[in-house]
Amino acid sequence: MTTALSDVSPIYHPPLDPYLTILHRDRDFLVCDKPSGLLSVPGRHPALSDSLLTRVQKEFPKALIVHRLDKDTSGIVLMSLNRKAHAFVAAQFEARETKKSYVAEVWGRVEGEEGVIDLPLAIDPDNKPRHRVDHEHGKPALTRWQVIGHGENRTRLRLFPMTGRTHQLRVHMKALGHVILGDEFYAEGEALAAADRLMLHAEELSFRKPDGSDVTFTAPTPF
């Protein structure tokens, strides 16, 4: 008997503590702090059903996710509680009018105080779901970085993604020569072993609410 690939259960152990952290709630939005290791939305396989969205919808059935974080990235995820609010803020993400900042710990000493990475990205067809710098077929991707501090064989950065490509910060840091610690897709050897999780956290998000007010939310960095 042959076992279909879809019948093979993926290895997935989402954190249960905290089960759900809501930083803010109003009539239009929920601001959640997603832990590392939890999917933003459920996967296709039944073993991947647990996610931030499914946890939220148990309490708020009408909640819709506005944007996603990688499973291993922690931090702010915005959800809408009605379709009008969803459309309003989703348009801001599409037009790149929102402002986001991340904190990352990367391997090695980053020289200088700040800089910009402007490198197009595309899926790596031979190593899915990994992405790569691709000057021929890639989509434009822009990241601004700022050094916060230095440690032994590591640098703490604040990252500002000006675009929203898949794995953008992870691939851009690799291209800079400083992979994010604990990155199972792009780090190897000491850089991979240096942390027990991906050291990337969505720290801050700013956007405009339907009433015209500008708001900023922050999730404390857990590392």
Coordinates of N, CA and C in Angstrom, one line a residue:
M1 N 0.8 -1.2 0.0 CA 0.0 0.0 0.0 C 0.9 1.2 0.0
T2 N 0.6 2.2 -0.9 CA 1.4 3.4 -1.0 C 0.7 4.5 -0.2
T3 N 1.5 5.2 0.6 CA 0.9 6.3 1.4 C 1.0 7.6 0.6
A4 N -0.1 8.3 0.4 CA -0.1 9.6 -0.3 C 0.6 10.6 0.5
L5 N 1.2 11.6 -0.2 CA 1.9 12.6 0.5 C 1.0 13.4 1.4
S6 N -0.3 13.6 0.9 CA -1.2 14.4 1.7 C -1.6 13.7 3.0
D7 N -1.3 12.3 3.1 CA -1.7 11.6 4.3 C -0.6 11.6 5.3
V8 N 0.5 12.2 5.0 CA 1.7 12.2 5.9 C 1.5 13.5 6.8
S9 N 1.4 13.3 8.1 CA 1.2 14.3 9.0 C 2.4 15.2 9.2
P10 N 2.3 16.5 8.9 CA 3.4 17.4 9.1 C 3.8 17.5 10.6
I11 N 5.1 17.9 10.9 CA 5.5 18.1 12.2 C 5.1 19.5 12.6
Y12 N 4.2 19.7 13.5 CA 3.7 21.0 13.9 C 3.3 20.9 15.4
H13 N 4.0 21.7 16.2 CA 3.7 21.8 17.6 C 3.5 23.2 18.0
P14 N 2.4 23.8 17.7 CA 2.1 25.2 18.1 C 2.1 25.5 19.6
P15 N 2.6 26.6 20.0 CA 2.6 26.9 21.4 C 1.2 27.1 22.0
L16 N 1.0 26.6 23.2 CA -0.3 26.7 23.8 C -0.3 27.8 25.0
D17 N 0.9 28.2 25.3 CA 1.0 29.2 26.4 C 2.0 30.3 25.9
P18 N 1.5 31.5 25.5 CA 0.1 31.9 25.6 C -0.8 31.3 24.5
Y19 N -2.0 31.1 24.8 CA -2.9 30.5 23.8 C -3.4 31.6 22.8
L20 N -3.7 32.8 23.4 CA -4.1 34.0 22.6 C -3.9 35.2 23.3
T21 N -3.1 36.2 22.7 CA -2.9 37.5 23.3 C -3.4 38.6 22.4
I22 N -4.4 39.3 23.0 CA -5.1 40.4 22.2 C -4.6 41.7 22.9
L23 N -3.9 42.5 22.1 CA -3.4 43.7 22.6 C -4.4 44.9 22.6
H24 N -5.3 44.8 21.7 CA -6.3 45.9 21.5 C -7.6 45.3 20.9
R25 N -8.7 45.8 21.3 CA -10.0 45.5 20.7 C -10.9 46.7 20.6
D26 N -11.5 47.0 19.5 CA -12.5 47.9 19.4 C -13.6 47.4 18.4
R27 N -14.5 48.2 18.0 CA -15.6 47.7 17.2 C -15.2 47.2 15.8
D28 N -14.0 47.7 15.3 CA -13.6 47.4 14.0 C -12.4 46.4 13.9
F29 N -11.5 46.4 14.9 CA -10.3 45.7 14.8 C -9.9 44.9 16.1
L30 N -9.1 43.9 15.9 CA -8.4 43.2 16.9 C -6.9 43.3 16.6
V31 N -6.1 43.6 17.6 CA -4.6 43.6 17.4 C -4.1 42.5 18.2
C32 N -3.5 41.5 17.6 CA -3.0 40.3 18.3 C -1.5 40.3 18.3
D33 N -1.0 39.6 19.3 CA 0.5 39.3 19.4 C 0.7 37.8 19.2
K34 N 1.1 37.5 18.0 CA 1.2 36.1 17.6 C 2.5 35.5 18.2
P35 N 2.5 34.4 18.8 CA 3.8 33.8 19.3 C 4.5 33.1 18.1
S36 N 5.8 33.0 18.3 CA 6.6 32.2 17.3 C 6.2 30.7 17.3
G37 N 6.1 30.1 16.2 CA 5.7 28.7 16.1 C 4.2 28.5 15.8
L38 N 3.4 29.5 15.7 CA 2.0 29.4 15.4 C 1.7 30.0 14.0
L39 N 1.0 29.2 13.2 CA 0.6 29.6 11.9 C -0.4 30.8 12.0
S40 N -0.3 31.7 11.1 CA -1.3 32.9 11.1 C -2.6 32.4 10.6
V41 N -2.7 31.5 9.6 CA -3.9 30.9 9.2 C -3.7 29.4 9.1
P42 N -4.8 28.6 9.1 CA -4.7 27.2 9.1 C -4.1 26.7 7.7
G43 N -3.3 25.6 7.8 CA -2.8 25.0 6.6 C -3.8 24.0 6.0
R44 N -3.5 23.4 4.8 CA -4.4 22.5 4.2 C -4.5 21.2 4.9
H45 N -3.4 20.7 5.5 CA -3.5 19.4 6.2 C -4.2 19.6 7.5
P46 N -5.0 18.6 7.9 CA -5.7 18.6 9.1 C -4.8 18.9 10.4
A47 N -3.6 18.4 10.3 CA -2.7 18.6 11.4 C -2.2 20.0 11.6
L48 N -2.6 20.9 10.6 CA -2.2 22.3 10.6 C -3.4 23.2 10.8
S49 N -4.4 22.6 11.5 CA -5.6 23.4 11.6 C -5.5 24.5 12.7
D50 N -4.7 24.3 13.7 CA -4.5 25.3 14.8 C -3.7 26.5 14.2
S51 N -4.3 27.7 14.4 CA -3.6 28.9 13.9 C -4.2 30.1 14.7
L52 N -3.5 31.2 14.5 CA -4.0 32.4 15.2 C -5.4 32.7 14.8
L53 N -5.7 32.6 13.5 CA -7.1 32.9 13.0 C -8.1 32.0 13.6
T54 N -7.9 30.7 13.6 CA -8.8 29.8 14.2 C -9.0 30.0 15.7
R55 N -8.0 30.3 16.4 CA -8.1 30.7 17.8 C -9.0 31.9 18.0
V56 N -8.7 32.9 17.2 CA -9.5 34.2 17.3 C -11.0 33.9 17.0
Q57 N -11.2 33.2 15.9 CA -12.6 33.0 15.4 C -13.4 32.2 16.4
K58 N -12.8 31.4 17.3 CA -13.6 30.8 18.4 C -14.3 31.8 19.3
E59 N -13.6 32.9 19.4 CA -14.2 34.0 20.3 C -14.9 35.1 19.5
F60 N -14.3 35.3 18.3 CA -14.9 36.4 17.4 C -15.1 35.8 16.0
P61 N -16.2 35.1 15.8 CA -16.5 34.3 14.6 C -16.4 35.2 13.3
K62 N -16.6 36.5 13.4 CA -16.6 37.3 12.2 C -15.2 37.9 11.9
A63 N -14.2 37.6 12.7 CA -12.9 38.1 12.5 C -12.3 37.6 11.2
L64 N -11.6 38.6 10.5 CA -10.9 38.3 9.2 C -9.5 38.8 9.4
I65 N -8.5 38.0 8.9 CA -7.1 38.4 9.0 C -6.8 39.4 7.9
V66 N -6.1 40.4 8.2 CA -5.7 41.5 7.3 C -4.4 41.2 6.6
H67 N -3.4 40.7 7.4 CA -2.1 40.4 6.9 C -1.6 39.2 7.7
R68 N -0.5 38.6 7.2 CA 0.1 37.4 7.9 C 1.5 37.6 8.3
L69 N 1.9 36.8 9.2 CA 3.3 36.7 9.6 C 3.7 35.2 9.3
D70 N 5.0 35.0 9.0 CA 5.5 33.6 8.9 C 5.2 32.9 10.2
K71 N 5.1 31.6 10.2 CA 4.9 30.8 11.4 C 5.9 31.1 12.5
D72 N 7.1 31.2 12.1 CA 8.2 31.4 13.1 C 8.5 32.8 13.5
T73 N 7.8 33.7 12.9 CA 7.9 35.2 13.3 C 6.8 35.5 14.3
S74 N 7.2 36.2 15.4 CA 6.3 36.6 16.4 C 5.9 38.0 16.2
G75 N 4.8 38.5 16.9 CA 4.5 39.9 16.9 C 3.1 40.2 16.4
I76 N 2.9 41.5 16.0 CA 1.6 42.1 15.7 C 1.0 41.5 14.4
V77 N -0.3 41.1 14.6 CA -1.1 40.7 13.5 C -2.5 41.4 13.7
L78 N -2.9 42.1 12.6 CA -4.1 42.8 12.6 C -5.3 42.0 12.0
M79 N -6.4 42.0 12.7 CA -7.6 41.4 12.2 C -8.8 42.4 12.3
S80 N -9.7 42.2 11.3 CA -10.9 43.1 11.2 C -12.1 42.4 11.8
L81 N -13.0 43.1 12.3 CA -14.3 42.5 12.9 C -15.5 42.8 12.0
N82 N -15.3 43.5 10.9 CA -16.4 43.6 9.9 C -15.8 43.9 8.6
R83 N -16.6 43.7 7.5 CA -16.0 43.8 6.2 C -15.7 45.2 5.7
K84 N -16.4 46.2 6.2 CA -16.1 47.6 5.9 C -14.8 48.0 6.4
A85 N -14.5 47.6 7.6 CA -13.2 48.0 8.2 C -12.1 47.2 7.5
H86 N -12.4 45.9 7.2 CA -11.4 45.1 6.5 C -11.0 45.7 5.2
A87 N -12.0 46.1 4.4 CA -11.7 46.7 3.1 C -10.9 48.0 3.2
F88 N -11.2 48.8 4.3 CA -10.6 50.1 4.5 C -9.1 49.9 4.8
V89 N -8.8 49.0 5.7 CA -7.4 48.9 6.1 C -6.6 48.0 5.1
A90 N -7.2 47.0 4.5 CA -6.6 46.2 3.5 C -6.1 47.1 2.3
A91 N -6.8 48.1 2.0 CA -6.4 49.0 0.9 C -5.1 49.8 1.3
Q92 N -5.0 50.0 2.6 CA -3.7 50.7 3.0 C -2.5 49.8 2.9
F93 N -2.7 48.5 3.2 CA -1.6 47.5 3.1 C -1.3 47.4 1.6
E94 N -2.3 47.4 0.7 CA -2.0 47.2 -0.7 C -1.3 48.4 -1.3
A95 N -1.6 49.6 -0.8 CA -1.0 50.9 -1.2 C 0.3 51.2 -0.5
R96 N 0.7 50.3 0.4 CA 1.9 50.5 1.2 C 1.9 51.8 2.1
E97 N 0.7 52.1 2.6 CA 0.5 53.2 3.4 C 0.6 52.9 4.9
T98 N 0.6 51.7 5.3 CA 0.9 51.3 6.7 C 2.4 51.4 6.9
K99 N 2.7 51.5 8.2 CA 4.1 51.5 8.6 C 4.4 50.3 9.6
K100 N 5.4 49.6 9.3 CA 5.7 48.4 10.1 C 7.2 48.4 10.5
S101 N 7.5 48.0 11.7 CA 8.9 47.8 12.1 C 9.0 46.5 12.8
Y102 N 10.2 45.8 12.6 CA 10.5 44.6 13.2 C 11.8 44.7 14.0
V103 N 12.0 43.8 14.9 CA 13.3 43.6 15.6 C 13.9 42.3 15.2
A104 N 15.2 42.3 14.9 CA 15.8 41.0 14.5 C 17.2 40.9 15.2
E105 N 17.6 39.7 15.5 CA 19.0 39.4 15.9 C 19.6 38.6 14.7
V106 N 20.7 39.2 14.2 CA 21.3 38.6 13.0 C 22.8 38.1 13.4
W107 N 23.3 37.2 12.6 CA 24.6 36.6 12.8 C 25.7 37.6 12.3
G108 N 26.7 37.8 13.2 CA 27.9 38.6 12.8 C 27.7 40.1 13.2
R109 N 28.7 40.8 12.9 CA 28.6 42.3 13.2 C 28.3 43.1 11.9
V110 N 27.2 43.7 12.0 CA 26.8 44.6 10.9 C 27.5 45.9 11.0
E111 N 28.2 46.3 10.0 CA 29.0 47.5 10.0 C 28.1 48.7 9.5
G112 N 28.4 49.8 10.1 CA 27.5 51.0 9.8 C 26.4 51.1 10.8
E113 N 25.6 52.2 10.7 CA 24.5 52.4 11.6 C 23.1 52.1 10.9
E114 N 23.0 52.3 9.6 CA 21.8 52.1 8.9 C 22.0 51.9 7.4
G115 N 21.0 51.5 6.7 CA 21.2 51.3 5.3 C 19.9 50.8 4.7
V116 N 19.9 50.6 3.4 CA 18.7 50.2 2.6 C 19.1 49.0 1.7
I117 N 18.3 48.0 1.7 CA 18.5 46.9 0.8 C 17.4 46.9 -0.3
D118 N 17.8 47.0 -1.5 CA 16.9 47.1 -2.7 C 17.2 46.0 -3.6
L119 N 16.6 44.8 -3.4 CA 16.9 43.6 -4.2 C 15.6 42.9 -4.5
P120 N 15.3 42.6 -5.7 CA 14.1 41.9 -6.1 C 14.0 40.4 -5.6
L121 N 12.9 40.0 -5.3 CA 12.7 38.6 -4.7 C 11.7 37.8 -5.5
A122 N 12.0 36.5 -5.5 CA 11.1 35.5 -6.2 C 11.2 34.2 -5.5
I123 N 10.2 33.3 -5.7 CA 10.3 32.0 -5.1 C 11.5 31.2 -5.7
D124 N 12.1 30.4 -4.9 CA 13.2 29.6 -5.4 C 12.6 28.3 -5.9
P125 N 12.4 28.0 -7.2 CA 11.7 26.9 -7.7 C 12.2 25.6 -7.3
D126 N 13.5 25.5 -7.0 CA 14.2 24.2 -6.6 C 14.2 24.0 -5.1
N127 N 13.8 25.0 -4.3 CA 13.8 24.9 -2.9 C 12.6 25.5 -2.2
K128 N 11.4 25.3 -2.8 CA 10.2 25.8 -2.1 C 10.1 25.3 -0.7
P129 N 9.6 26.1 0.2 CA 9.0 27.5 0.1 C 10.1 28.6 0.2
R130 N 11.3 28.3 0.1 CA 12.4 29.3 0.2 C 12.2 30.3 -1.0
H131 N 12.7 31.6 -0.7 CA 12.7 32.6 -1.8 C 14.2 33.0 -2.0
R132 N 14.5 33.8 -3.0 CA 15.8 34.1 -3.4 C 15.8 35.5 -4.0
V133 N 17.0 36.1 -4.1 CA 17.2 37.3 -4.9 C 17.2 36.9 -6.3
D134 N 16.3 37.6 -7.1 CA 16.2 37.2 -8.5 C 16.0 38.5 -9.4
H135 N 17.1 38.9 -10.0 CA 17.1 40.1 -10.8 C 16.4 40.0 -12.1
E136 N 16.1 38.8 -12.5 CA 15.4 38.6 -13.8 C 13.9 38.5 -13.6
H137 N 13.5 37.7 -12.6 CA 12.1 37.4 -12.5 C 11.5 38.0 -11.2
G138 N 12.3 38.5 -10.3 CA 11.8 38.9 -9.0 C 11.0 40.2 -9.0
K139 N 10.2 40.3 -7.9 CA 9.4 41.5 -7.7 C 10.2 42.5 -6.8
P140 N 10.0 43.8 -7.1 CA 10.8 44.8 -6.3 C 10.6 44.6 -4.8
A141 N 11.6 44.7 -4.0 CA 11.6 44.5 -2.6 C 12.6 45.5 -1.9
L142 N 12.1 46.2 -0.9 CA 12.9 47.3 -0.3 C 12.8 47.2 1.2
T143 N 14.0 47.2 1.9 CA 14.0 47.1 3.3 C 15.0 48.1 3.8
R144 N 14.6 48.8 4.9 CA 15.5 49.8 5.5 C 15.9 49.1 6.9
W145 N 17.2 49.2 7.2 CA 17.7 48.6 8.5 C 18.4 49.7 9.3
Q146 N 18.4 49.4 10.6 CA 19.0 50.3 11.6 C 19.6 49.5 12.7
V147 N 20.8 49.7 13.0 CA 21.5 49.0 14.1 C 21.0 49.5 15.5
I148 N 20.6 48.5 16.3 CA 20.2 48.9 17.7 C 21.4 48.6 18.7
G149 N 22.1 47.5 18.4 CA 23.2 47.1 19.3 C 23.9 45.9 18.8
H150 N 25.0 45.7 19.5 CA 25.9 44.5 19.1 C 26.1 43.6 20.3
G151 N 26.2 42.3 20.0 CA 26.6 41.3 21.0 C 27.7 40.5 20.4
E152 N 28.0 39.4 21.1 CA 29.0 38.5 20.6 C 28.6 37.7 19.4
N153 N 29.2 38.0 18.3 CA 28.8 37.3 17.0 C 27.4 37.6 16.6
R154 N 26.8 38.7 17.0 CA 25.5 39.0 16.6 C 25.2 40.5 16.6
T155 N 24.2 40.9 15.9 CA 23.8 42.4 15.8 C 22.3 42.4 16.0
R156 N 21.9 43.4 16.8 CA 20.4 43.6 16.9 C 20.0 44.7 16.0
L157 N 19.0 44.5 15.2 CA 18.6 45.4 14.2 C 17.1 45.8 14.3
R158 N 16.7 47.0 13.9 CA 15.3 47.3 13.7 C 15.2 47.3 12.1
L159 N 14.2 46.6 11.6 CA 14.0 46.5 10.2 C 12.6 47.1 9.8
F160 N 12.7 47.8 8.7 CA 11.5 48.5 8.2 C 11.2 48.1 6.8
P161 N 10.3 47.1 6.6 CA 10.0 46.7 5.2 C 9.1 47.7 4.5
M162 N 9.6 48.2 3.4 CA 8.9 49.1 2.6 C 8.0 48.5 1.6
T163 N 8.2 47.2 1.4 CA 7.3 46.3 0.6 C 7.0 45.1 1.4
G164 N 6.1 44.3 0.9 CA 5.7 43.1 1.7 C 5.8 41.8 1.0
R165 N 7.0 41.5 0.5 CA 7.2 40.2 -0.2 C 7.4 39.1 0.8
T166 N 7.0 37.9 0.4 CA 7.2 36.7 1.2 C 8.7 36.5 1.6
H167 N 8.9 36.3 2.9 CA 10.3 36.0 3.4 C 11.3 37.2 3.1
Q168 N 10.7 38.4 2.9 CA 11.5 39.6 2.5 C 12.7 39.8 3.5
L169 N 12.3 40.0 4.7 CA 13.4 40.3 5.7 C 14.4 39.2 5.8
R170 N 13.9 38.0 5.8 CA 14.8 36.8 5.9 C 15.8 36.7 4.8
V171 N 15.3 36.9 3.6 CA 16.2 36.8 2.4 C 17.1 38.1 2.3
H172 N 16.6 39.2 2.6 CA 17.4 40.4 2.5 C 18.5 40.4 3.5
M173 N 18.3 39.9 4.7 CA 19.3 39.8 5.7 C 20.4 38.8 5.2
K174 N 20.0 37.7 4.6 CA 20.9 36.7 4.1 C 21.8 37.4 3.0
A175 N 21.1 38.2 2.1 CA 21.8 38.9 1.0 C 22.8 39.9 1.6
L176 N 22.5 40.5 2.7 CA 23.4 41.4 3.4 C 24.6 40.7 4.0
G177 N 24.5 39.4 4.1 CA 25.6 38.6 4.7 C 25.4 38.4 6.2
H178 N 24.2 38.6 6.7 CA 23.9 38.4 8.1 C 22.6 37.8 8.3
V179 N 22.5 36.5 8.2 CA 21.2 35.8 8.4 C 20.6 36.0 9.7
I180 N 19.3 35.9 9.8 CA 18.6 36.0 11.1 C 18.9 34.7 11.9
L181 N 19.2 34.9 13.2 CA 19.5 33.7 14.0 C 18.3 32.8 14.1
G182 N 18.6 31.5 14.1 CA 17.6 30.5 14.2 C 16.7 30.3 13.0
D183 N 17.1 30.9 11.9 CA 16.3 30.8 10.7 C 16.5 29.4 10.0
E184 N 15.5 28.5 10.1 CA 15.7 27.1 9.6 C 15.7 27.1 8.1
F185 N 15.3 28.1 7.4 CA 15.3 28.1 6.0 C 16.6 28.7 5.4
Y186 N 17.1 29.7 6.0 CA 18.3 30.4 5.4 C 19.6 30.4 6.2
A187 N 19.5 30.0 7.5 CA 20.7 30.0 8.3 C 21.3 28.6 8.4
E188 N 22.5 28.5 8.6 CA 23.2 27.2 8.8 C 24.2 27.2 9.9
G189 N 24.6 26.0 10.4 CA 25.7 25.9 11.4 C 25.5 26.8 12.6
E190 N 26.4 27.6 13.0 CA 26.4 28.3 14.2 C 25.2 29.3 14.2
A191 N 24.9 29.9 13.1 CA 23.9 30.9 13.0 C 22.5 30.3 13.3
L192 N 22.3 29.1 12.8 CA 21.1 28.3 13.0 C 21.0 27.9 14.5
A193 N 22.1 27.4 15.0 CA 22.1 26.9 16.4 C 22.1 28.0 17.4
A194 N 22.3 29.2 17.1 CA 22.5 30.3 18.0 C 21.2 30.7 18.7
A195 N 20.1 30.2 18.2 CA 18.8 30.5 18.9 C 17.8 29.4 18.7
D196 N 16.9 29.2 19.6 CA 15.9 28.1 19.6 C 14.6 28.5 18.9
R197 N 14.6 29.7 18.2 CA 13.5 30.2 17.5 C 14.0 31.2 16.4
L198 N 13.2 31.5 15.5 CA 13.6 32.6 14.5 C 13.6 33.9 15.3
M199 N 14.7 34.6 15.3 CA 14.8 35.8 16.1 C 14.3 37.0 15.2
L200 N 13.0 37.0 15.0 CA 12.4 38.1 14.2 C 11.0 38.3 14.8
H201 N 10.8 39.6 15.1 CA 9.5 40.0 15.8 C 8.9 41.2 15.2
A202 N 7.6 41.2 14.8 CA 6.9 42.3 14.3 C 6.5 43.2 15.5
E203 N 7.3 44.2 15.7 CA 7.2 45.1 16.9 C 6.1 46.1 16.9
E204 N 6.0 46.8 15.7 CA 5.1 47.9 15.7 C 4.3 48.0 14.3
L205 N 3.1 48.5 14.4 CA 2.3 48.7 13.2 C 1.5 50.0 13.4
S206 N 1.5 50.8 12.3 CA 0.7 52.0 12.3 C -0.2 52.0 11.1
F207 N -1.4 52.4 11.3 CA -2.4 52.5 10.1 C -3.5 53.5 10.5
R208 N -4.3 53.8 9.5 CA -5.4 54.8 9.7 C -6.7 54.0 9.9
K209 N -7.5 54.4 10.9 CA -8.8 53.7 11.1 C -9.9 54.4 10.3
P210 N -11.0 53.7 10.1 CA -12.1 54.3 9.3 C -12.6 55.7 9.8
D211 N -12.4 56.0 11.0 CA -12.8 57.3 11.5 C -11.8 58.4 11.2
G212 N -10.7 58.1 10.5 CA -9.7 59.0 10.1 C -8.6 59.2 11.1
S213 N -8.6 58.5 12.2 CA -7.5 58.7 13.2 C -6.4 57.7 12.9
D214 N -5.2 58.2 13.1 CA -4.0 57.4 12.9 C -3.6 56.7 14.2
V215 N -3.3 55.4 14.2 CA -3.0 54.7 15.4 C -1.8 53.9 15.2
T216 N -1.1 53.6 16.3 CA 0.1 52.8 16.4 C 0.0 51.8 17.5
F217 N 0.4 50.6 17.2 CA 0.3 49.5 18.2 C 1.7 48.9 18.3
T218 N 2.1 48.5 19.5 CA 3.4 47.9 19.8 C 3.3 46.6 20.5
A219 N 4.0 45.6 20.1 CA 4.1 44.3 20.9 C 5.5 44.2 21.4
P220 N 5.6 44.0 22.7 CA 7.0 43.9 23.3 C 7.8 42.8 22.7
T221 N 9.0 43.0 22.4 CA 9.9 42.0 21.8 C 10.2 41.0 22.9
P222 N 10.0 39.7 22.6 CA 10.2 38.6 23.6 C 11.6 38.1 23.7
F223 N 12.6 38.7 23.0 CA 14.0 38.2 23.1 C 14.9 39.4 23.1

